[in-house]
CSV table of C-alpha atoms in Angstrom, one decimal:
chain,number,residue,atom,x,y,z
A,1,MET,CA,36.6,95.9,74.5
A,2,LYS,CA,38.1,97.7,71.6
A,3,VAL,CA,36.3,100.5,69.4
A,4,ALA,CA,35.9,100.2,66.5
A,5,THR,CA,37.9,102.2,63.7
A,6,PRO,CA,35.8,103.9,61.2
A,7,ASP,CA,37.5,104.2,57.5
A,8,PRO,CA,39.9,107.0,57.5
A,9,ASN,CA,38.7,107.2,53.6
A,10,LEU,CA,34.7,108.1,54.8
A,11,PRO,CA,33.8,111.3,55.0
A,12,ILE,CA,33.7,114.1,57.4
A,13,GLY,CA,29.6,114.6,58.6
A,14,VAL,CA,28.3,118.5,58.9
A,15,PHE,CA,25.2,119.4,59.6
A,16,ASP,CA,24.1,122.8,60.6
A,17,SER,CA,20.1,124.4,61.0
A,18,GLY,CA,20.6,126.3,57.4
A,19,LEU,CA,23.5,126.9,55.2
A,20,GLY,CA,25.6,128.7,58.2
A,21,GLY,CA,27.7,125.9,58.9
A,22,LEU,CA,29.1,126.4,55.4
A,23,THR,CA,31.4,129.1,57.3
A,24,ILE,CA,33.2,125.9,59.2
A,25,VAL,CA,33.2,123.6,55.9
A,26,LYS,CA,35.5,126.4,54.3
A,27,ALA,CA,37.6,126.2,57.0
A,28,ILE,CA,37.5,122.6,57.1
A,29,GLN,CA,38.4,122.4,53.0
A,30,ALA,CA,41.1,125.2,53.7
A,31,LEU,CA,42.8,122.9,56.3
A,32,LEU,CA,42.2,120.0,56.0
A,33,PRO,CA,41.8,119.7,51.8
A,34,GLN,CA,42.5,116.5,51.6
A,35,GLU,CA,38.9,115.6,53.5
A,36,GLU,CA,35.7,114.8,52.2
A,37,ILE,CA,32.8,116.1,53.2
A,38,CYS,CA,28.8,115.2,53.6
A,39,TYR,CA,27.2,118.4,54.8
A,40,TYR,CA,23.1,118.2,55.6
A,41,GLY,CA,21.7,121.6,56.4
A,42,ASP,CA,17.8,121.6,58.0
A,43,THR,CA,16.5,123.7,55.4
A,44,ALA,CA,12.9,123.4,56.3
A,45,HIS,CA,12.9,124.3,60.1
A,46,LEU,CA,15.3,127.0,60.0
A,47,PRO,CA,16.2,129.0,62.1
A,48,TYR,CA,17.0,127.1,65.0
A,49,GLY,CA,17.6,129.8,67.0
A,50,ASP,CA,14.2,130.8,68.0
A,51,LYS,CA,13.4,127.3,68.8
A,52,SER,CA,13.2,124.8,72.0
A,53,ALA,CA,15.5,123.3,73.0
A,54,VAL,CA,13.6,119.8,72.9
A,55,LEU,CA,12.7,120.5,69.1
A,56,VAL,CA,16.4,121.2,68.2
A,57,GLN,CA,17.4,118.1,69.5
A,58,GLU,CA,15.0,116.3,68.3
A,59,PHE,CA,16.2,117.9,65.1
A,60,SER,CA,20.0,116.6,65.3
A,61,ARG,CA,18.9,113.2,66.7
A,62,ASN,CA,17.5,112.4,63.1
A,63,ILE,CA,20.1,114.6,61.3
A,64,ALA,CA,22.3,112.2,62.8
A,65,ARG,CA,20.8,109.9,62.4
A,66,PHE,CA,21.0,110.2,58.3
A,67,LEU,CA,24.7,111.1,58.3
A,68,VAL,CA,25.8,107.8,60.4
A,69,LYS,CA,23.8,105.7,57.5
A,70,HIS,CA,25.6,108.0,54.8
A,71,PRO,CA,28.4,106.8,56.7
A,72,VAL,CA,30.4,109.2,57.4
A,73,LYS,CA,33.9,109.1,60.5
A,74,ALA,CA,32.9,111.9,62.2
A,75,VAL,CA,30.4,114.9,62.6
A,76,VAL,CA,30.8,118.2,63.4
A,77,ILE,CA,27.7,120.5,64.5
A,78,ALA,CA,27.9,124.0,62.9
A,79,CYS,CA,25.4,125.1,64.7
A,80,ASN,CA,26.1,127.3,68.0
A,81,THR,CA,22.5,126.4,69.2
A,82,ALA,CA,22.3,122.9,68.4
A,83,SER,CA,26.1,122.4,70.0
A,84,ALA,CA,24.8,124.4,72.8
A,85,THR,CA,22.1,121.8,73.2
A,86,ALA,CA,22.1,118.8,71.7
A,87,LEU,CA,25.3,117.6,72.0
A,88,GLU,CA,24.6,114.9,74.0
A,89,GLU,CA,21.5,113.5,71.9
A,90,VAL,CA,24.2,113.4,68.6
A,91,GLN,CA,26.7,111.8,71.3
A,92,LYS,CA,23.6,109.1,71.5
A,93,VAL,CA,23.5,108.9,68.4
A,94,ALA,CA,26.8,109.2,66.6
A,95,GLY,CA,28.2,106.2,69.0
A,96,THR,CA,31.8,105.6,68.9
A,97,LEU,CA,32.4,108.1,66.0
A,98,PRO,CA,34.0,111.5,67.4
A,99,VAL,CA,31.5,114.4,67.5
A,100,PHE,CA,33.0,117.8,67.8
A,101,ASP,CA,30.9,120.5,68.6
A,102,VAL,CA,31.6,124.7,67.7
A,103,ILE,CA,31.4,126.0,71.4
A,104,ASN,CA,34.6,124.4,72.9
A,105,PRO,CA,36.9,125.0,70.3
A,106,ALA,CA,36.0,128.5,70.3
A,107,VAL,CA,35.5,128.5,74.7
A,108,LYS,CA,39.2,127.8,74.5
A,109,VAL,CA,40.7,130.2,72.2
A,110,ALA,CA,39.0,133.1,74.2
A,111,ILE,CA,40.2,131.6,77.0
A,112,GLU,CA,44.0,131.7,75.8
A,113,SER,CA,43.5,135.1,74.1
A,114,SER,CA,41.9,137.3,76.8
A,115,ARG,CA,44.5,139.1,79.2
A,116,THR,CA,41.4,140.0,81.4
A,117,ASP,CA,38.9,138.2,81.8
A,118,GLN,CA,36.4,139.9,80.4
A,119,ILE,CA,34.7,138.0,77.3
A,120,GLY,CA,31.5,139.3,75.5
A,121,VAL,CA,29.4,136.7,73.8
A,122,ILE,CA,26.9,137.6,70.8
A,123,GLY,CA,24.7,134.7,69.3
A,124,THR,CA,21.2,133.7,68.6
A,125,ARG,CA,18.6,133.9,71.6
A,126,THR,CA,18.7,129.9,71.7
A,127,THR,CA,22.2,130.4,72.4
A,128,ILE,CA,22.4,132.7,74.7
A,129,ARG,CA,19.4,132.0,76.6
A,130,SER,CA,21.2,128.9,77.5
A,131,GLY,CA,24.1,130.2,79.3
A,132,VAL,CA,27.0,127.5,78.2
A,133,TYR,CA,29.7,129.7,77.1
A,134,THR,CA,29.4,131.5,80.1
A,135,LYS,CA,29.2,128.0,81.9
A,136,LYS,CA,32.2,126.8,80.6
A,137,LEU,CA,34.2,129.4,80.4
A,138,LEU,CA,33.6,130.0,83.7
A,139,SER,CA,34.3,126.2,84.3
A,140,HIS,CA,37.8,127.5,82.6
A,141,SER,CA,38.2,130.7,84.6
A,142,PRO,CA,36.3,130.8,87.5
A,143,THR,CA,37.1,134.5,87.8
A,144,ALA,CA,36.1,135.7,85.2
A,145,ARG,CA,33.5,138.3,83.8
A,146,ILE,CA,30.7,136.9,80.7
A,147,ILE,CA,28.1,139.7,79.2
A,148,GLU,CA,26.6,137.6,76.4
A,149,LYS,CA,23.8,139.2,74.3
A,150,ALA,CA,21.8,138.5,72.2
A,151,THR,CA,21.9,139.6,68.1
A,152,PRO,CA,18.9,137.6,66.5
A,153,LEU,CA,18.9,141.1,63.4
A,154,LEU,CA,22.3,139.2,62.6
A,155,VAL,CA,21.3,135.9,60.0
A,156,PRO,CA,18.9,137.1,58.7
A,157,MET,CA,21.1,139.9,57.6
A,158,ILE,CA,23.6,138.5,56.7
A,159,GLU,CA,21.7,135.6,54.7
A,160,GLU,CA,20.3,138.3,51.8
A,161,GLY,CA,23.9,139.6,51.6
A,162,TRP,CA,23.8,142.7,53.6
A,163,LEU,CA,27.5,142.7,54.4
A,164,GLN,CA,29.8,145.6,54.2
A,165,ASN,CA,27.9,148.5,53.8
A,166,ALA,CA,26.1,151.3,56.1
A,167,VAL,CA,22.8,149.5,57.1
A,168,SER,CA,24.7,147.0,58.1
A,169,GLN,CA,27.4,148.4,59.6
A,170,ASP,CA,24.8,150.6,61.7
A,171,VAL,CA,22.9,147.1,62.9
A,172,ILE,CA,26.4,145.7,64.3
A,173,ASP,CA,26.8,148.9,66.1
A,174,ALA,CA,24.2,149.3,67.4
A,175,TYR,CA,24.2,145.6,69.1
A,176,LEU,CA,27.5,146.8,70.1
A,177,SER,CA,27.2,149.6,71.4
A,178,ASP,CA,26.2,148.0,74.2
A,179,THR,CA,27.7,148.9,77.7
A,180,GLY,CA,28.4,146.3,79.0
A,181,PHE,CA,31.2,145.3,76.7
A,182,GLN,CA,33.0,148.5,76.9
A,183,GLN,CA,35.2,146.0,79.2
A,184,ILE,CA,35.7,143.4,77.4
A,185,ASP,CA,39.1,142.7,75.4
A,186,CYS,CA,37.8,139.1,73.7
A,187,LEU,CA,34.3,139.2,71.7
A,188,ILE,CA,33.3,135.6,70.9
A,189,LEU,CA,31.1,135.2,67.5
A,190,GLY,CA,28.5,132.5,68.9
A,191,CYS,CA,27.0,131.9,66.2
A,192,THR,CA,28.5,129.9,62.6
A,193,HIS,CA,27.2,133.0,60.2
A,194,TYR,CA,28.9,135.8,62.1
A,195,PRO,CA,32.3,135.1,60.7
A,196,LEU,CA,31.0,136.9,57.4
A,197,ILE,CA,30.3,139.6,59.7
A,198,LYS,CA,34.0,139.5,61.4
A,199,PRO,CA,35.7,142.6,59.8
A,200,GLN,CA,32.6,144.8,60.7
A,201,VAL,CA,32.7,143.8,64.2
A,202,GLN,CA,36.4,144.4,64.2
A,203,ARG,CA,36.2,147.8,62.3
A,204,TYR,CA,33.6,148.7,65.1
A,205,PHE,CA,35.9,148.0,68.1
A,206,GLU,CA,39.2,149.9,66.3
A,207,GLU,CA,37.2,153.0,66.3
A,208,ASN,CA,35.4,153.0,69.3
A,209,TYR,CA,38.3,151.3,71.8
A,210,ASP,CA,41.0,152.5,73.5
A,211,HIS,CA,41.9,148.9,73.6
A,212,GLN,CA,42.5,145.8,71.7
A,213,VAL,CA,39.2,143.4,71.6
A,214,GLU,CA,40.3,140.0,70.0
A,215,VAL,CA,37.0,139.3,67.5
A,216,VAL,CA,36.9,134.8,68.1
A,217,ASP,CA,35.3,132.9,65.8
A,218,SER,CA,34.8,129.3,65.5
A,219,SER,CA,35.5,128.1,62.1
A,220,LEU,CA,39.2,128.0,62.0
A,221,ALA,CA,39.1,126.6,65.8
A,222,VAL,CA,36.6,123.7,65.0
A,223,ALA,CA,39.1,122.7,62.2
A,224,ARG,CA,41.7,122.7,64.1
A,225,SER,CA,39.8,121.3,66.5
A,226,LEU,CA,38.9,118.8,64.1
A,227,SER,CA,42.1,117.8,62.8
A,228,SER,CA,44.0,117.7,66.2
A,229,GLY,CA,41.1,114.9,66.9
A,230,LEU,CA,41.4,113.1,63.6
A,231,LEU,CA,45.2,112.6,64.4
A,232,GLN,CA,44.8,111.3,67.7
A,233,ARG,CA,42.0,109.0,66.2
A,234,LYS,CA,44.4,108.2,62.8
A,235,ILE,CA,41.6,108.3,61.2
A,236,ILE,CA,42.8,111.2,58.1
A,237,ARG,CA,42.1,110.6,55.1
A,238,GLN,CA,44.9,108.5,53.0
A,239,ASP,CA,44.6,108.9,49.5
A,240,PRO,CA,45.3,113.3,49.6
A,241,LYS,CA,46.4,112.8,45.7
A,242,LYS,CA,42.7,111.5,45.1
A,243,THR,CA,40.6,114.4,44.5
A,244,PRO,CA,37.6,114.8,47.3
A,245,HIS,CA,34.2,114.7,46.3
A,246,HIS,CA,31.9,116.3,48.4
A,247,ILE,CA,28.8,116.5,48.7
A,248,TYR,CA,25.4,118.3,50.2
A,249,PHE,CA,22.4,117.7,51.1
A,250,LEU,CA,19.4,120.2,52.1
A,251,SER,CA,16.0,119.1,53.6
A,252,ASP,CA,13.9,121.8,51.4
A,253,TYR,CA,14.9,123.6,48.7
A,254,ASN,CA,14.6,126.8,47.4
A,255,VAL,CA,16.4,128.8,44.8
A,256,HIS,CA,17.8,131.7,47.4
A,257,PHE,CA,19.9,129.6,49.2
A,258,GLU,CA,22.3,129.0,46.3
A,259,GLU,CA,22.9,132.3,46.4
A,260,THR,CA,22.7,132.5,49.8
A,261,ALA,CA,25.4,129.4,49.6
A,262,ARG,CA,27.6,131.5,47.6
A,263,VAL,CA,27.8,134.7,50.4
A,264,PHE,CA,29.3,131.6,52.7
A,265,LEU,CA,31.6,129.4,50.6
A,266,GLY,CA,32.0,131.6,48.3
A,267,LYS,CA,31.4,129.4,44.4
A,268,SER,CA,27.9,127.6,43.8
A,269,LEU,CA,27.2,124.4,44.9
A,270,HIS,CA,24.6,121.5,44.0
A,271,PHE,CA,22.2,120.7,46.4
A,272,GLU,CA,20.6,117.5,47.1
A,273,VAL,CA,17.2,117.2,48.6
A,274,SER,CA,16.8,114.8,51.2
A,275,PRO,CA,13.9,115.7,54.0
A,276,LEU,CA,14.1,113.5,57.2
């Protein structure tokens, strides 16, 4: 049975529990500037990081249905928690549309980057509790030593715009000083908020370690995976000269989200409210 190919000129659907997924959007726009994006931030239910897997799956199914009806040509789960707990649910809703998560691309980069097979992961409580990174990393390298740590204070800190200052550096340093990380040579930033603190994470390792630690954020890895997937399926947008139109939906709105969006994407956005 031949699978129908979606219209290459349809937008790419991207969703997250809030606005952290805009780091993924920024990377996609840099690598695939001709593509249009339909973004959905489930701000009514954020954060996903402290929700049960059952709830995250329900929210993710609802958003996937919204995006498929929009319609879109592909779905990107720009949320580590949803990727960890709801990937199969989203794939069921998407049907024949390709679905891209944030975990597998980051795992691939980490395996390729690590020289010692000692890899650290930081993320939300739900992501770390799921053990998905350990499972996937070990499937590629069974002898690897994986150290995972939940870092729940980082998301609210980032959304408040507490970046590149002494207070945020102290919080980051407190988490990373966990003795389990001392031998790692690669750290996965297992949350789409965390690319914004990548320079501070790197600074910690440079100042406290006598060996290099590769810091992996998923944004560029996801954009590359998406680009490869669209090319493989021959659904790259065909009219690169036409200025792409991006649309950003939220399930709930307050003015603070505009300020947060500027932190993540570096520019002001217009949001449309569409509760599920």
